[in-house]
Short mmCIF file of C-alpha atoms and ligand atoms in Angstrom, two decimals:
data_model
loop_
_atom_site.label_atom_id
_atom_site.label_comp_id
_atom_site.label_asym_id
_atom_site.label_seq_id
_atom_site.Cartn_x
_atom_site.Cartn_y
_atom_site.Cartn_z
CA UNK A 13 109.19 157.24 167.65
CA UNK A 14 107.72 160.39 166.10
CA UNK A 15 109.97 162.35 163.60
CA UNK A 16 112.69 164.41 165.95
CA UNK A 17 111.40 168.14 166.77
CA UNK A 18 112.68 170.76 164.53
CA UNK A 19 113.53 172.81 167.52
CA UNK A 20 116.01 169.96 169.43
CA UNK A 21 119.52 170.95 169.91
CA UNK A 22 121.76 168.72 167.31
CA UNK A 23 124.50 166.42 168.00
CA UNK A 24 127.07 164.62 165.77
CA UNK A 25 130.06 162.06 166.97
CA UNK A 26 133.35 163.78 166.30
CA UNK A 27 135.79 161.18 167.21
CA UNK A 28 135.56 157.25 167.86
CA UNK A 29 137.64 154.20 169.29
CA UNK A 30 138.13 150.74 169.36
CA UNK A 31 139.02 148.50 171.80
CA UNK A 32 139.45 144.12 171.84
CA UNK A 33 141.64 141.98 173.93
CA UNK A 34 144.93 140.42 172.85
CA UNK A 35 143.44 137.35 173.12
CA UNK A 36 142.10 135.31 170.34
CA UNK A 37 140.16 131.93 170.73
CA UNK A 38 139.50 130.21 167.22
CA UNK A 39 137.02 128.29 166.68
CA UNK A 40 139.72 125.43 166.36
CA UNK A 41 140.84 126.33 170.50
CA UNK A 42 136.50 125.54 170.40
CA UNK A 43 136.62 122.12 169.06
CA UNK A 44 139.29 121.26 171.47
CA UNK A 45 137.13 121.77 174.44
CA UNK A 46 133.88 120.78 173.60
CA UNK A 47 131.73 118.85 171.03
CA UNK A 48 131.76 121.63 168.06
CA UNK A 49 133.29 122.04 164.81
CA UNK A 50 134.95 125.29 163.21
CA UNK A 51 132.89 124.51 159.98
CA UNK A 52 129.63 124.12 162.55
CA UNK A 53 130.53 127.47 163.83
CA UNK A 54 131.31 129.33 160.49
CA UNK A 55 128.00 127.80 158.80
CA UNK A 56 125.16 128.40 161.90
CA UNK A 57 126.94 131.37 162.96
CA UNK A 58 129.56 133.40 160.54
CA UNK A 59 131.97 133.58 163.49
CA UNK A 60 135.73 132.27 163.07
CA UNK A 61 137.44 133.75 165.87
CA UNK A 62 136.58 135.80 169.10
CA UNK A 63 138.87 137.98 171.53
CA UNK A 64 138.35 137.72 175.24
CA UNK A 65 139.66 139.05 178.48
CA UNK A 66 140.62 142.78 180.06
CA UNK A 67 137.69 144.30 182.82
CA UNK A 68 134.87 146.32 181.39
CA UNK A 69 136.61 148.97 182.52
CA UNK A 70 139.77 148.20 181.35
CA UNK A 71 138.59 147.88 177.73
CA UNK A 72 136.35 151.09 177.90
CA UNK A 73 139.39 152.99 179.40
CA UNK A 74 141.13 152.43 175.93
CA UNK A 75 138.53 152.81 173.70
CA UNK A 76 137.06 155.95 175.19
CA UNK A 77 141.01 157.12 174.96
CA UNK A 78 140.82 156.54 171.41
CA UNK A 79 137.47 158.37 170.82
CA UNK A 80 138.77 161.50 172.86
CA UNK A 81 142.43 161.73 170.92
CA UNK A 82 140.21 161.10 167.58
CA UNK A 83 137.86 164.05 168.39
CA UNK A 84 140.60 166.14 169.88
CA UNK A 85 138.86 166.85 172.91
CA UNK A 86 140.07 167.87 176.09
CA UNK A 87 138.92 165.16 178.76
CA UNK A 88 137.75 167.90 181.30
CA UNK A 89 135.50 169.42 178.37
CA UNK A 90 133.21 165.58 178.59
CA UNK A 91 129.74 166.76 180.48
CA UNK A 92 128.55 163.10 180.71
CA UNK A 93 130.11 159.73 180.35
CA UNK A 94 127.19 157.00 179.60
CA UNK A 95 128.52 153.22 179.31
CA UNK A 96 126.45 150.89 177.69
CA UNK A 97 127.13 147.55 179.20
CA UNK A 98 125.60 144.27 180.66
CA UNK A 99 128.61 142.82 181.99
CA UNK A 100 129.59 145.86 184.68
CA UNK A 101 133.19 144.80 186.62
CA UNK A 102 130.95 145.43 190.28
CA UNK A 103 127.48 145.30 190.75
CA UNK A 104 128.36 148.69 192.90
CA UNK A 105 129.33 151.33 191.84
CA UNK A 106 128.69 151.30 188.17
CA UNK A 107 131.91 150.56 185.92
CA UNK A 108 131.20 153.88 184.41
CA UNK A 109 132.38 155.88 187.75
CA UNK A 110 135.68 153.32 187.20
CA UNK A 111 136.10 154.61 183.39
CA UNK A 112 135.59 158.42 185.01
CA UNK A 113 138.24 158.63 186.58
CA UNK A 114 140.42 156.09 184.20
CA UNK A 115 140.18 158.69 181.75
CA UNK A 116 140.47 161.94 183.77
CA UNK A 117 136.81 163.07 182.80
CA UNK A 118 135.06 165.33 185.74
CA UNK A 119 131.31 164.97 185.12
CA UNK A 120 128.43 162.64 185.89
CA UNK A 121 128.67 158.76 185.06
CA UNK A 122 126.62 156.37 184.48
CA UNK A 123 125.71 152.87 183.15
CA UNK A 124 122.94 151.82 180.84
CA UNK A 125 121.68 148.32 180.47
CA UNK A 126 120.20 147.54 177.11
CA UNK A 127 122.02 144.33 176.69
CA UNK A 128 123.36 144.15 172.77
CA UNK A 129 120.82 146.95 172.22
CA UNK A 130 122.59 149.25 175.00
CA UNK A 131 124.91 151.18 172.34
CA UNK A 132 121.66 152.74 170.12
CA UNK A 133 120.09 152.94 173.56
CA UNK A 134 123.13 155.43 174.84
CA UNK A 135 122.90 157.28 171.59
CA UNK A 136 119.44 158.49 171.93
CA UNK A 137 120.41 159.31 175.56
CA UNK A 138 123.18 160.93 174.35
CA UNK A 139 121.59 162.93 172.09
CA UNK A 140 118.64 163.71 174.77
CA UNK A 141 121.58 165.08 177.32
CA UNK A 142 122.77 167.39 174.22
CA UNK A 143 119.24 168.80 173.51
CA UNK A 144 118.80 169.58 177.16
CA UNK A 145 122.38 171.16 177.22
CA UNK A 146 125.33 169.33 177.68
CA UNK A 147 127.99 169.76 174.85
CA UNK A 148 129.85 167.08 175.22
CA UNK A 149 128.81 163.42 176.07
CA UNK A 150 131.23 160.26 175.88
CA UNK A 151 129.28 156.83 174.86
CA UNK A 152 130.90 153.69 174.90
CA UNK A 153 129.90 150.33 174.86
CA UNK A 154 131.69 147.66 176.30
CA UNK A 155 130.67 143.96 177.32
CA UNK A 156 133.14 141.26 178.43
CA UNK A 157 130.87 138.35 178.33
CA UNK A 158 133.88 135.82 178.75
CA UNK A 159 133.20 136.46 182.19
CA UNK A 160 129.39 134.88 182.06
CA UNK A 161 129.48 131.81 179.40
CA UNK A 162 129.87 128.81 180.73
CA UNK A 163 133.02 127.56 178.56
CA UNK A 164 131.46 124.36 178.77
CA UNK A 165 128.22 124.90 177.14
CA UNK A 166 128.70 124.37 173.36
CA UNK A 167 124.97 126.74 173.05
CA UNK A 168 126.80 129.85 174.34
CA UNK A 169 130.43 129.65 174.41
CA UNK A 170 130.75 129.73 170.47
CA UNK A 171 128.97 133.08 170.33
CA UNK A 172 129.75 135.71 172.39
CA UNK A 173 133.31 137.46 173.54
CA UNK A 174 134.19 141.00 174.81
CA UNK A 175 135.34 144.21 173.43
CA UNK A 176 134.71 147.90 173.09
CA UNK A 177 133.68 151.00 171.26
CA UNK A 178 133.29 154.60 172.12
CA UNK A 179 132.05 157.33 170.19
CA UNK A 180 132.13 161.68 171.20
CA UNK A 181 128.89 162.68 170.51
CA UNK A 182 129.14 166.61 170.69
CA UNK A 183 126.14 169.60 169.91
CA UNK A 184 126.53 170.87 166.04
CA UNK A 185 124.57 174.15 164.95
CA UNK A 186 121.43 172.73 163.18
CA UNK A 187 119.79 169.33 162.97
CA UNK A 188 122.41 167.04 164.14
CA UNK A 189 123.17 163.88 162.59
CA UNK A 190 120.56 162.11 164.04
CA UNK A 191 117.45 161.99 162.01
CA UNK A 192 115.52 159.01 163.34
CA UNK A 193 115.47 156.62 166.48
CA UNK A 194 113.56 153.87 168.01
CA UNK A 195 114.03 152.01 171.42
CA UNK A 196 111.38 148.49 172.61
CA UNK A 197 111.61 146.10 174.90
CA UNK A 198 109.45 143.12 175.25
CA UNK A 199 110.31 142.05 178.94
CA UNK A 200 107.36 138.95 178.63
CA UNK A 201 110.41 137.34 176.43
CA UNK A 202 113.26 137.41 179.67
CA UNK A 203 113.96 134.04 179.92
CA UNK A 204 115.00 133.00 176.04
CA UNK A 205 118.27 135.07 177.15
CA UNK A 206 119.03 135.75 180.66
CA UNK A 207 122.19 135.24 183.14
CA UNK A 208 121.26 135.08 187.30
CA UNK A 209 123.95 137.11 189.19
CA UNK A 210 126.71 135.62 189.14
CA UNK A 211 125.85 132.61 187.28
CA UNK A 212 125.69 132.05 183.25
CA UNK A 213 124.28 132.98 180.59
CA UNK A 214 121.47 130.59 179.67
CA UNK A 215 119.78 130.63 176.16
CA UNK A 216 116.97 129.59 173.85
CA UNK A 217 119.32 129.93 170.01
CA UNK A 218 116.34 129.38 167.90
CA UNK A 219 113.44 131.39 169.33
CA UNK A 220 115.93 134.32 170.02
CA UNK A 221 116.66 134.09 166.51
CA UNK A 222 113.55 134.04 165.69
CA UNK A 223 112.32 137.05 167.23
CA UNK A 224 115.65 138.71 166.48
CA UNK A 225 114.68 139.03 162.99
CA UNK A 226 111.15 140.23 163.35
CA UNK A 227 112.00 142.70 165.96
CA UNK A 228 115.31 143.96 163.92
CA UNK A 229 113.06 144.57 160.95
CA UNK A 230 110.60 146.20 162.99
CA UNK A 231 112.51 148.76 164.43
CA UNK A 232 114.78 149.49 161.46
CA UNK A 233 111.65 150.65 159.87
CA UNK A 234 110.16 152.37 162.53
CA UNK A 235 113.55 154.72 162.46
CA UNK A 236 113.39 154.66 158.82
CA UNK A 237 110.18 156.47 158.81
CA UNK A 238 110.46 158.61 162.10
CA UNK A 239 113.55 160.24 159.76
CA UNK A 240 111.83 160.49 156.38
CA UNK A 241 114.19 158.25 154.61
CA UNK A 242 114.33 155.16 152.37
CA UNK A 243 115.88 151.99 152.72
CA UNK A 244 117.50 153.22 148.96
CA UNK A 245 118.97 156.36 150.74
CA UNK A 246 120.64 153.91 153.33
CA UNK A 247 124.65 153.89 152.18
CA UNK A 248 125.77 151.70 155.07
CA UNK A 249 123.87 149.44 157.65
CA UNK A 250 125.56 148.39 161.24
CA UNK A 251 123.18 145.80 162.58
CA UNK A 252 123.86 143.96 165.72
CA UNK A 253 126.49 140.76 165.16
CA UNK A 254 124.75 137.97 166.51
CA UNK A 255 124.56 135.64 164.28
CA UNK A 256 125.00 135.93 159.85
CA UNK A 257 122.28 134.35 159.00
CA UNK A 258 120.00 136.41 161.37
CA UNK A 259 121.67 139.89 159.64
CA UNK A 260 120.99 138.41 155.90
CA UNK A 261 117.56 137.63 156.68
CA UNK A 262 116.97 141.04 158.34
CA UNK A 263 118.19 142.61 155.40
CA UNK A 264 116.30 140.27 153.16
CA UNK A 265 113.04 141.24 154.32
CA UNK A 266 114.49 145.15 154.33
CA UNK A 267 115.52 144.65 151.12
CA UNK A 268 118.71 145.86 151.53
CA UNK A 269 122.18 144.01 150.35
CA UNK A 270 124.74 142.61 152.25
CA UNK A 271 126.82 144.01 150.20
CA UNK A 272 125.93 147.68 152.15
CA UNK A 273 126.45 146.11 155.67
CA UNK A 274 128.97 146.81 157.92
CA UNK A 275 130.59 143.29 159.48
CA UNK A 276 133.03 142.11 162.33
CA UNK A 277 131.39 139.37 163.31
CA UNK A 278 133.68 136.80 161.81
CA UNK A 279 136.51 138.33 163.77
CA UNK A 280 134.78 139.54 166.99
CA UNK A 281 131.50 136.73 167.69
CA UNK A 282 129.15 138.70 169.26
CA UNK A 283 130.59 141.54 171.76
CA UNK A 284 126.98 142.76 172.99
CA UNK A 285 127.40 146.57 173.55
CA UNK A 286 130.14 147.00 171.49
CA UNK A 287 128.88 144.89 168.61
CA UNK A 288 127.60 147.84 166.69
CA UNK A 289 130.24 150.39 167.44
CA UNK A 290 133.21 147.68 166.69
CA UNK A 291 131.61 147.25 163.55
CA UNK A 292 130.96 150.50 162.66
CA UNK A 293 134.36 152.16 163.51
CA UNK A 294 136.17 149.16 161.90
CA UNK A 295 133.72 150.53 158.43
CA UNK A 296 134.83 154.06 158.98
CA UNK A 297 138.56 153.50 159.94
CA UNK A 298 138.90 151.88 156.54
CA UNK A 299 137.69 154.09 154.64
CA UNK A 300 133.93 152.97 153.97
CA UNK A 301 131.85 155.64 154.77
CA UNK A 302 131.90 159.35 153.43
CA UNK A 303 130.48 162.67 155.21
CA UNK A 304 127.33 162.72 154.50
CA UNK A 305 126.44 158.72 154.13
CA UNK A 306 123.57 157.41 155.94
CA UNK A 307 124.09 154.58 158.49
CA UNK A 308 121.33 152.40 159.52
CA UNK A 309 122.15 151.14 163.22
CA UNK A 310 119.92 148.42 164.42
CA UNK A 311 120.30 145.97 167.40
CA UNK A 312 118.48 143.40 169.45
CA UNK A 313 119.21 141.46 172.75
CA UNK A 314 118.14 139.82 175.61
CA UNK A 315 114.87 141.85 177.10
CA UNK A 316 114.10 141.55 174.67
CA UNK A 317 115.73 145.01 173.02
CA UNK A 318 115.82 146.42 169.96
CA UNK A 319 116.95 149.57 168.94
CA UNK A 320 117.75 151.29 165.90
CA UNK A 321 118.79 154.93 164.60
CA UNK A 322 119.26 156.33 161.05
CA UNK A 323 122.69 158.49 161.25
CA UNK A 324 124.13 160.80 158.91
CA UNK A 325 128.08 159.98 158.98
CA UNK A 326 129.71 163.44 159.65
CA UNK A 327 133.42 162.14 159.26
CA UNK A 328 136.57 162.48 160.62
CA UNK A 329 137.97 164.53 163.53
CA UNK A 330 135.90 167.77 164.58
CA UNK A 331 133.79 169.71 162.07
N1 LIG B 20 128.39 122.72 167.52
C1 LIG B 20 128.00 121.65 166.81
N2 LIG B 20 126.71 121.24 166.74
C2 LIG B 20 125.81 121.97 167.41
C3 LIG B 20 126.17 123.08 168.18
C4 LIG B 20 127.52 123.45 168.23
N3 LIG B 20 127.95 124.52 168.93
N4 LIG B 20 125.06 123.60 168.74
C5 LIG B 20 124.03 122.82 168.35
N5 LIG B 20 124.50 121.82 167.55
C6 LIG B 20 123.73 120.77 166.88
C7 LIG B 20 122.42 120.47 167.58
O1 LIG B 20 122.57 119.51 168.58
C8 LIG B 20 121.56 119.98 166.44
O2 LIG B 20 121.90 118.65 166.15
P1 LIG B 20 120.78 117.61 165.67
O3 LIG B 20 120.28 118.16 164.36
O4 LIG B 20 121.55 116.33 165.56
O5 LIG B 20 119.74 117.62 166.74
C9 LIG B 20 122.05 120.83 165.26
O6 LIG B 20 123.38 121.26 165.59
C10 LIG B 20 121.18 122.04 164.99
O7 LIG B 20 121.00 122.70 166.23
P2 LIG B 20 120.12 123.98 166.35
O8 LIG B 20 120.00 124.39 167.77
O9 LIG B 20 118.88 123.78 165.54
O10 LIG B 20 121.05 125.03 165.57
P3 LIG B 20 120.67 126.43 165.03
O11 LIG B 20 120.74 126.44 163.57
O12 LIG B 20 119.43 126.98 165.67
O13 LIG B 20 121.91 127.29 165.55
C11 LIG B 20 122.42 128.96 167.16
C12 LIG B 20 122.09 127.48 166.93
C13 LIG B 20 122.58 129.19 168.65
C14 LIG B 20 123.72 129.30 166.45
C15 LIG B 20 121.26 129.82 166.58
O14 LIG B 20 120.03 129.34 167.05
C16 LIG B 20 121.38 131.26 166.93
O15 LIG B 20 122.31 131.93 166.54
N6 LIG B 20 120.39 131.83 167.63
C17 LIG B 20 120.40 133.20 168.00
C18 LIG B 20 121.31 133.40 169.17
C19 LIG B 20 121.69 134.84 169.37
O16 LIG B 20 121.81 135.60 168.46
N7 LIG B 20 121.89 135.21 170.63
C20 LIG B 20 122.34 136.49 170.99
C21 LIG B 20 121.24 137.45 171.07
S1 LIG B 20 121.84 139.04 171.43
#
């Protein structure tokens, strides 16, 4: 994407939430039900435990509840809810209307489908609603992909869970903490990751992964540049959690550490739409990132999506 006009209306997130079920399934309650190994799981995949259950809804409910309390906003004062998600509770109407009225907002709803892109996706939509006027704009991202893997299938089932994350993106004088965005899609690649209505998820592991990498690295630096920054001016980097080995070798060829990446992973597998946020808010709830710190976001899914957004970290609570 080209370098954000000068002239665009700025946003920053004031307040954010997290959300997971009570539920954990180790990778030991894995091995029990299917031909897998916790040490498989941790090598191939960094994962040691996932939470599942709660509705899309449910989940979003308490982590937009979180955001609003943490930005100190008045639930009537949200112009736009957008829900990232790829596991809505109805195919009609969208799970966002549901969250609406959950959470006492009175403005226009809607869903976005990015799969494990969708959050970055919602934040550049986000951030287009403020430039065109709204003040106030509530993103979460929520998946509960429980609900699609077939607990049978050792391919899936080890990978991905559910959770959620919200963030209160609200118009700042200036710039905005946005600097940089990108958002692809290669739909040719649909069927390496793909789930028929109601049926499950079906996957091709290796050639997602590796595509995941190229197209990770791709955007990443397509943001980089669109916002005039370095990878050396990076303080914190949220990529999507897929998969450990796919993040180090992302960050390989960025050459950026691990050491500067935010993880969950290996307590959340991979939660699609809230992947980035959980791991984010989980970096900035203890006490990892300082106003003023730039955060690389970068995802990938099934599409196949990528996204990615270079964020300056505005801190706690409202400016
Ligand atoms: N437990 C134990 N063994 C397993 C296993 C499991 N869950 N899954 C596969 N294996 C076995 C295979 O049968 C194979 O055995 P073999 O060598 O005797 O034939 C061996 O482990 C290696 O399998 P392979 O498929 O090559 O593993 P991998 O290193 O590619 O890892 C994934 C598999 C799925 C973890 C990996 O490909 C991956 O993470 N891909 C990306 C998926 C992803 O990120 N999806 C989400 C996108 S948003």
């Amino acid at each position: 994407m080209p370098p954000l006009p000068s002239s665009a209306r700025g946003a920053a997130i004031t307040g954010w939430g997290r959300a997971l079920p009570d539920t954990v399934v180790t990778n030991a309650d894995l091995e029990a039900r299917m031909d897998t190994s916790d040490e498989w799981i941790r090598e191939r995949t960094g994962i040691a435990e996932r939470r599942i259950g709660g509705s899309t809804a449910s989940l979003s409910i308490e982590s937009g509840r979180r955001a609003l309390a943490c930005a100190g906003v008045d639930p009537a004062s949200i112009d736009a809810l957008i829900l990232s998600t790829t596991t809505p509770d109805r195919t009609v109407p969208a799970t966002s209307a549901t969250v609406q009225h959950g959470l006492g907002l009175r403005c226009g709803a809607f869903d976005v489908n990015a799969a494990c892109s969708g959050f970055v996706y919602g934040l550049a939509v986000a951030n287009g609603l403020i430039a065109i006027g709204a003040e106030r704009v509530l993103l979460i991202g929520t998946d509960t992909l429980s609900r699609i893997v077939d607990w049978t299938d050792r391919n899936t089932a080890i990978l991905f869970a559910d959770g959620s994350g919200a963030a209160v993106v609200e118009a700042v004088g200036g710039r905005g903490s946005l600097l940089g965005w990108d958002i692809d899609a290669d739909g040719s690649a649909e069927d390496l990751l793909f789930c028929e209505v109601g049926g499950h998820l079906h996957m091709d592991g290796k050639e997602v992964f590796r595509r995941a990498v190229r197209i990770m690295v791709d955007s990443a630096e397509k943001s980089l540049a669109a916002s005039g920054t370095s990878v050396d001016d990076i303080a914190m980097v949220v990529p999507h959690q897929a998969n450990i080995r796919i993040i180090s070798a992302a960050c390989e060829r960025l050459g950026i550490p691990m050491s500067k990446t935010a993880l969950a992973l290996a307590e959340t597998g991979n939660t699609s739409s809230a992947s980035i946020p959980l791991a984010w808010f989980a970096a900035a709830d203890d006490g990892r990132l300082v106003p003023g710190d730039l955060v690389l976001l970068v995802g990938f899914g099934a599409g196949m999506t990528a996204a990615s957004a270079v964020v300056r970290w505005t801190g706690a609570g409202r400016p």
